[in-house]
CSV table of C-alpha atoms in Angstrom, one decimal:
chain,number,residue,atom,x,y,z
K,3,GLY,CA,0.0,0.0,0.0
K,4,ARG,CA,0.8,3.7,-0.1
K,5,ASN,CA,2.4,3.7,3.4
K,6,PHE,CA,4.5,0.5,3.1
K,7,TRP,CA,6.1,0.3,-0.3
K,8,VAL,CA,9.3,2.2,0.6
K,9,PRO,CA,10.1,0.1,3.7
K,10,VAL,CA,9.4,-3.1,1.8
K,11,ALA,CA,11.7,-2.0,-1.1
K,12,HIS,CA,14.4,-1.0,1.5
K,13,LEU,CA,14.0,-4.4,3.3
K,14,LEU,CA,14.5,-6.2,0.0
K,15,VAL,CA,17.7,-4.3,-0.8
K,16,LYS,CA,19.0,-4.6,2.7
K,17,ARG,CA,18.5,-8.3,2.6
K,18,GLY,CA,20.6,-8.7,-0.6
K,19,ALA,CA,18.3,-7.9,-3.5
K,20,ALA,CA,20.0,-6.1,-6.4
K,21,TRP,CA,18.8,-3.8,-9.1
K,22,GLU,CA,18.3,-5.2,-12.6
K,23,PRO,CA,18.7,-2.5,-15.3
K,24,ASP,CA,16.8,-4.5,-17.9
K,25,VAL,CA,13.7,-5.3,-15.8
K,26,ARG,CA,10.5,-3.5,-17.0
K,27,ASP,CA,6.9,-3.8,-15.8
K,28,HIS,CA,3.8,-4.1,-18.1
K,29,ALA,CA,4.0,-0.3,-18.8
K,30,GLY,CA,7.7,-0.5,-19.7
K,31,ARG,CA,8.8,1.3,-16.5
K,32,SER,CA,12.3,0.5,-15.2
K,33,GLN,CA,12.9,0.0,-11.5
K,34,LEU,CA,14.1,3.6,-11.2
K,35,VAL,CA,11.0,4.9,-12.9
K,36,MET,CA,8.9,2.8,-10.6
K,37,LEU,CA,10.7,4.3,-7.6
K,38,SER,CA,10.1,7.8,-9.0
K,39,SER,CA,6.4,7.4,-9.9
K,40,GLY,CA,5.1,5.5,-6.9
K,41,PRO,CA,2.8,7.2,-4.4
K,42,ALA,CA,4.5,9.8,-2.3
K,43,PRO,CA,5.5,8.0,0.9
K,44,PRO,CA,4.9,9.4,4.4
K,45,SER,CA,7.6,12.0,5.3
K,46,LYS,CA,9.2,9.5,7.7
K,47,ASP,CA,10.2,7.4,4.6
K,48,TRP,CA,11.6,10.3,2.5
K,49,GLU,CA,15.2,9.7,3.4
K,50,THR,CA,14.8,6.0,2.8
K,51,LEU,CA,13.3,6.6,-0.7
K,52,LEU,CA,16.2,9.0,-1.6
K,53,GLY,CA,18.7,6.4,-0.4
K,54,LEU,CA,17.0,3.7,-2.6
K,55,VAL,CA,17.1,6.0,-5.6
K,56,ARG,CA,20.8,6.9,-4.9
K,57,HIS,CA,21.6,3.2,-4.5
K,58,ALA,CA,19.8,2.3,-7.8
K,59,LEU,CA,21.7,5.0,-9.7
K,60,GLU,CA,25.0,3.7,-8.2
K,61,ALA,CA,24.1,0.2,-9.2
K,62,GLY,CA,23.8,1.4,-12.9
K,63,LEU,CA,20.1,2.0,-13.4
K,64,ASP,CA,19.7,4.5,-16.2
K,65,PRO,CA,17.9,7.7,-15.2
K,66,ASN,CA,17.1,8.3,-18.9
K,67,ALA,CA,15.3,4.9,-19.4
K,68,VAL,CA,12.0,5.7,-21.2
K,69,ASP,CA,8.7,3.9,-20.4
K,70,LYS,CA,6.0,3.2,-23.0
K,71,ASN,CA,4.7,6.8,-22.6
K,72,GLY,CA,8.1,8.3,-23.3
K,73,GLU,CA,8.6,9.3,-19.6
K,74,THR,CA,11.8,9.1,-17.6
K,75,ALA,CA,12.3,9.1,-13.9
K,76,LEU,CA,13.3,12.8,-14.1
K,77,SER,CA,10.3,13.8,-16.2
K,78,LEU,CA,7.9,12.0,-13.8
K,79,VAL,CA,9.4,13.6,-10.8
K,80,GLN,CA,9.3,17.0,-12.5
K,81,SER,CA,5.6,16.6,-13.3
K,82,ARG,CA,4.5,15.8,-9.8
K,83,GLU,CA,3.0,18.8,-7.9
K,84,HIS,CA,3.7,18.2,-4.3
K,85,GLY,CA,4.0,20.8,-1.6
K,86,ASP,CA,6.7,18.9,0.2
K,87,VAL,CA,10.5,18.9,-0.1
K,88,LEU,CA,10.7,15.3,-1.3
K,89,MET,CA,10.2,16.0,-5.1
K,90,PRO,CA,12.8,18.8,-5.3
K,91,GLN,CA,15.3,16.5,-3.5
K,92,LEU,CA,14.5,13.6,-5.8
K,93,TRP,CA,14.7,15.9,-8.9
K,94,GLN,CA,18.1,17.2,-7.7
K,95,LEU,CA,19.5,13.7,-7.1
K,96,LEU,CA,18.5,12.5,-10.6
K,97,SER,CA,19.7,15.8,-12.2
K,98,ASP,CA,23.1,15.6,-10.5
K,99,HIS,CA,23.5,12.0,-11.6
K,100,ILE,CA,22.6,12.9,-15.2
K,101,ASN,CA,25.0,15.9,-15.2
K,102,SER,CA,27.9,14.1,-13.5
K,103,SER,CA,27.7,11.1,-15.9
K,104,GLY,CA,27.5,13.1,-19.1
K,105,MET,CA,23.9,12.1,-19.9
K,106,GLN,CA,22.6,15.6,-20.4
K,107,GLY,CA,19.9,16.2,-22.9
K,108,ARG,CA,18.6,12.6,-23.0
K,109,HIS,CA,15.6,13.1,-20.6
K,110,ARG,CA,12.2,14.6,-21.5
K,111,ARG,CA,11.7,18.0,-19.9
K,112,SER,CA,9.5,20.9,-20.7
K,113,SER,CA,11.4,23.9,-22.0
K,114,THR,CA,9.4,26.2,-19.7
K,115,ALA,CA,9.9,24.2,-16.5
K,116,GLN,CA,12.4,25.4,-14.0
K,117,PRO,CA,14.3,23.1,-11.7
K,118,PRO,CA,13.5,23.2,-8.0
K,119,PRO,CA,16.0,25.0,-5.8
K,120,PRO,CA,19.0,22.7,-5.0
K,121,LEU,CA,18.9,21.0,-1.6
K,122,PRO,CA,21.8,19.1,0.1
K,123,PRO,CA,21.6,15.4,-0.5
K,124,PRO,CA,20.6,13.2,2.5
K,125,PRO,CA,23.2,10.9,4.0
K,126,HIS,CA,23.5,7.5,2.2
K,127,PRO,CA,21.8,4.9,4.4
K,128,TYR,CA,23.3,1.9,2.6
K,129,GLY,CA,26.6,0.2,2.7
K,130,PRO,CA,28.4,-1.5,-0.3
K,131,ALA,CA,26.5,-2.7,-3.4
K,132,VAL,CA,24.1,-5.5,-2.8
K,133,SER,CA,23.3,-8.4,-5.0
K,134,ARG,CA,19.9,-8.8,-6.8
K,135,ILE,CA,16.4,-7.1,-6.9
K,136,SER,CA,13.8,-8.5,-9.3
K,137,ALA,CA,10.4,-7.1,-10.2
K,138,VAL,CA,7.5,-9.4,-10.1
K,139,ARG,CA,6.5,-10.1,-13.7
């Protein structure tokens, strides 16, 4: 449910699940797009979600992977209108990764949209890379 998906994903990764860059759901969404498009978790789970996204990026998931609707993780985060600080932090995390890895220009973004103000990244809650995470097909 809405309140439990982030802790469940965290538990899977903590117990040894790994990210699979080629896994897609029925809508063509990568694991990173799924993390970015899920229901906004309660504020107590924001740091955990940011840590999961950071860990997924470090494991090689492509922030520019496009789903069947042509959306990327960054474009989905950008389109969400939340009055909280989670979406700007998630946007900044994805943008920083794209910019640092030379992937600029590959994500969908409105030419009129402005990035949210930069926020410092949260501390990384995970240790070294973990083994496998698989989506239910």
